């Protein structure tokens, strides 16, 4: 856009002239809107065009399709529930197995302590005699 002279700038003070110049200088220039008969209609040569008979499905077909979709959704939900149930069952079995192993280990420890005569003595020194009086146990 080239610079304007003072006379041109004074001539542009009119609102009509100013609006016309702005419209001419904008990116899209002047734009004329063409009236559209039906904005939602699809042209017959368009790939998404369907004849009126093809657009509608009979009632039995819709019911069968919807029943099949509901059955698929239900089977997906049941599979998800079954997977969760299996995971929880396995986790619970592992927990019980760990508890049983812990109980067996504790029982084996107690049996070992009872079988060893030295481990069961309380408050007795490790020497076979009393180190203060030098007397043997008797």
Coordinates of C-alpha atoms in Angstrom, one line a residue:
X1 CA 0.0 0.0 0.0
X2 CA 1.5 3.3 -1.1
X3 CA 1.4 6.4 1.1
X4 CA -1.6 8.8 0.6
X5 CA -1.5 12.5 0.1
X6 CA -3.1 14.9 2.5
X7 CA -6.0 15.5 0.1
X8 CA -6.6 11.8 -0.2
X9 CA -6.6 11.4 3.6
X10 CA -9.1 14.2 4.1
X11 CA -11.3 12.7 1.4
X12 CA -11.3 9.4 3.3
X13 CA -12.9 10.8 6.4
X14 CA -16.3 9.9 5.1
X15 CA -17.5 6.6 6.8
X16 CA -18.8 5.1 3.5
X17 CA -15.5 5.7 1.8
X18 CA -13.5 4.4 4.7
X19 CA -15.5 1.2 4.9
X20 CA -15.2 0.7 1.1
X21 CA -11.5 1.1 1.2
X22 CA -11.1 -1.2 4.2
X23 CA -13.2 -3.9 2.4
X24 CA -11.0 -3.5 -0.7
X25 CA -7.7 -3.8 1.2
X26 CA -8.6 -6.7 3.5
X27 CA -7.2 -10.2 2.8
X28 CA -10.3 -11.6 1.0
X29 CA -11.0 -8.4 -0.8
X30 CA -14.7 -8.0 -1.6
X31 CA -16.7 -11.1 -0.9
X32 CA -20.2 -11.8 -2.2
X33 CA -22.1 -14.5 -0.3
X34 CA -24.1 -16.8 -2.6
X35 CA -27.4 -18.0 -1.2
X36 CA -27.5 -21.7 -0.5
X37 CA -30.8 -23.5 -1.0
X38 CA -30.3 -26.2 1.7
X39 CA -27.0 -26.1 3.6
X40 CA -27.4 -29.7 4.9
X41 CA -28.2 -31.3 1.6
X42 CA -25.5 -33.5 0.0
X43 CA -24.8 -33.2 -3.7
X44 CA -25.7 -36.4 -5.7
X45 CA -22.1 -36.6 -7.1
X46 CA -20.7 -36.5 -3.6
X47 CA -19.2 -39.8 -2.0
X48 CA -21.4 -39.3 1.1
X49 CA -24.6 -39.1 -0.9
X50 CA -27.2 -41.9 -0.3
X51 CA -30.5 -42.4 -1.8
X52 CA -33.5 -42.0 0.5
X53 CA -34.1 -45.8 0.5
X54 CA -30.5 -46.5 1.4
X55 CA -30.5 -44.0 4.3
X56 CA -33.1 -45.8 6.3
X57 CA -32.8 -49.3 7.7
X58 CA -35.8 -51.5 8.4
X59 CA -36.9 -52.1 12.0
X60 CA -35.9 -55.7 12.2
X61 CA -32.4 -54.9 11.0
X62 CA -32.0 -52.2 13.5
X63 CA -33.2 -54.4 16.4
X64 CA -30.8 -57.2 15.3
X65 CA -27.9 -54.8 15.0
X66 CA -28.6 -53.2 18.4
X67 CA -29.0 -56.6 20.0
X68 CA -25.7 -57.7 18.5
X69 CA -24.0 -54.6 19.8
X70 CA -25.5 -55.0 23.3
X71 CA -24.3 -58.6 23.3
X72 CA -20.8 -57.6 22.4
X73 CA -20.7 -54.9 25.0
X74 CA -22.0 -57.3 27.6
X75 CA -19.4 -59.9 26.7
X76 CA -16.7 -57.3 27.0
X77 CA -17.9 -56.3 30.4
X78 CA -18.1 -60.0 31.5
X79 CA -14.6 -60.6 30.2
X80 CA -13.3 -57.6 32.2
X81 CA -15.1 -58.8 35.4
X82 CA -13.8 -62.4 34.9
X83 CA -10.2 -61.1 34.4
X84 CA -10.5 -59.1 37.6
X85 CA -12.0 -62.0 39.5
X86 CA -9.1 -64.3 38.3
X87 CA -6.5 -61.7 39.4
X88 CA -8.1 -61.3 42.8
X89 CA -8.4 -65.1 43.2
X90 CA -4.7 -65.5 42.3
X91 CA -3.7 -62.7 44.7
X92 CA -5.7 -64.2 47.5
X93 CA -4.2 -67.7 46.9
X94 CA -0.7 -66.3 47.0
X95 CA -1.5 -64.4 50.2
X96 CA -2.8 -67.6 51.9
X97 CA 0.2 -69.5 50.6
X98 CA 2.5 -66.9 52.1
X99 CA 0.6 -67.0 55.4
X100 CA 0.9 -70.9 55.5
X101 CA 4.6 -70.7 54.7
X102 CA 5.2 -68.2 57.4
X103 CA 3.3 -70.4 59.9
X104 CA 5.3 -73.5 58.9
X105 CA 8.6 -71.5 59.2
X106 CA 7.6 -70.4 62.7
X107 CA 6.7 -73.9 63.7
X108 CA 10.0 -75.3 62.3
X109 CA 11.8 -72.7 64.3
X110 CA 10.0 -73.6 67.5
X111 CA 10.7 -77.3 66.9
X112 CA 14.4 -76.6 66.3
X113 CA 14.6 -74.6 69.5
X114 CA 12.8 -77.3 71.5
X115 CA 15.1 -80.0 70.1
X116 CA 18.4 -78.2 71.0
X117 CA 19.0 -78.4 74.8
X118 CA 21.4 -75.4 74.8
X119 CA 19.0 -73.0 73.1
X120 CA 16.3 -73.6 75.6
X121 CA 18.4 -72.6 78.7
X122 CA 17.8 -69.2 80.0
X123 CA 20.2 -67.0 82.0
X124 CA 23.0 -69.5 82.0
X125 CA 26.5 -68.8 80.8
X126 CA 28.1 -70.6 78.0
X127 CA 30.8 -72.2 80.1
X128 CA 30.1 -75.7 81.6
X129 CA 30.7 -74.4 85.1
X130 CA 29.8 -71.3 87.2
X131 CA 32.6 -68.8 86.4
X132 CA 32.1 -67.0 89.7
X133 CA 32.2 -69.9 92.1
X134 CA 34.2 -72.2 89.8
X135 CA 31.8 -75.0 90.6
X136 CA 30.3 -77.3 87.9
X137 CA 26.7 -77.5 87.2
X138 CA 25.2 -80.4 88.7

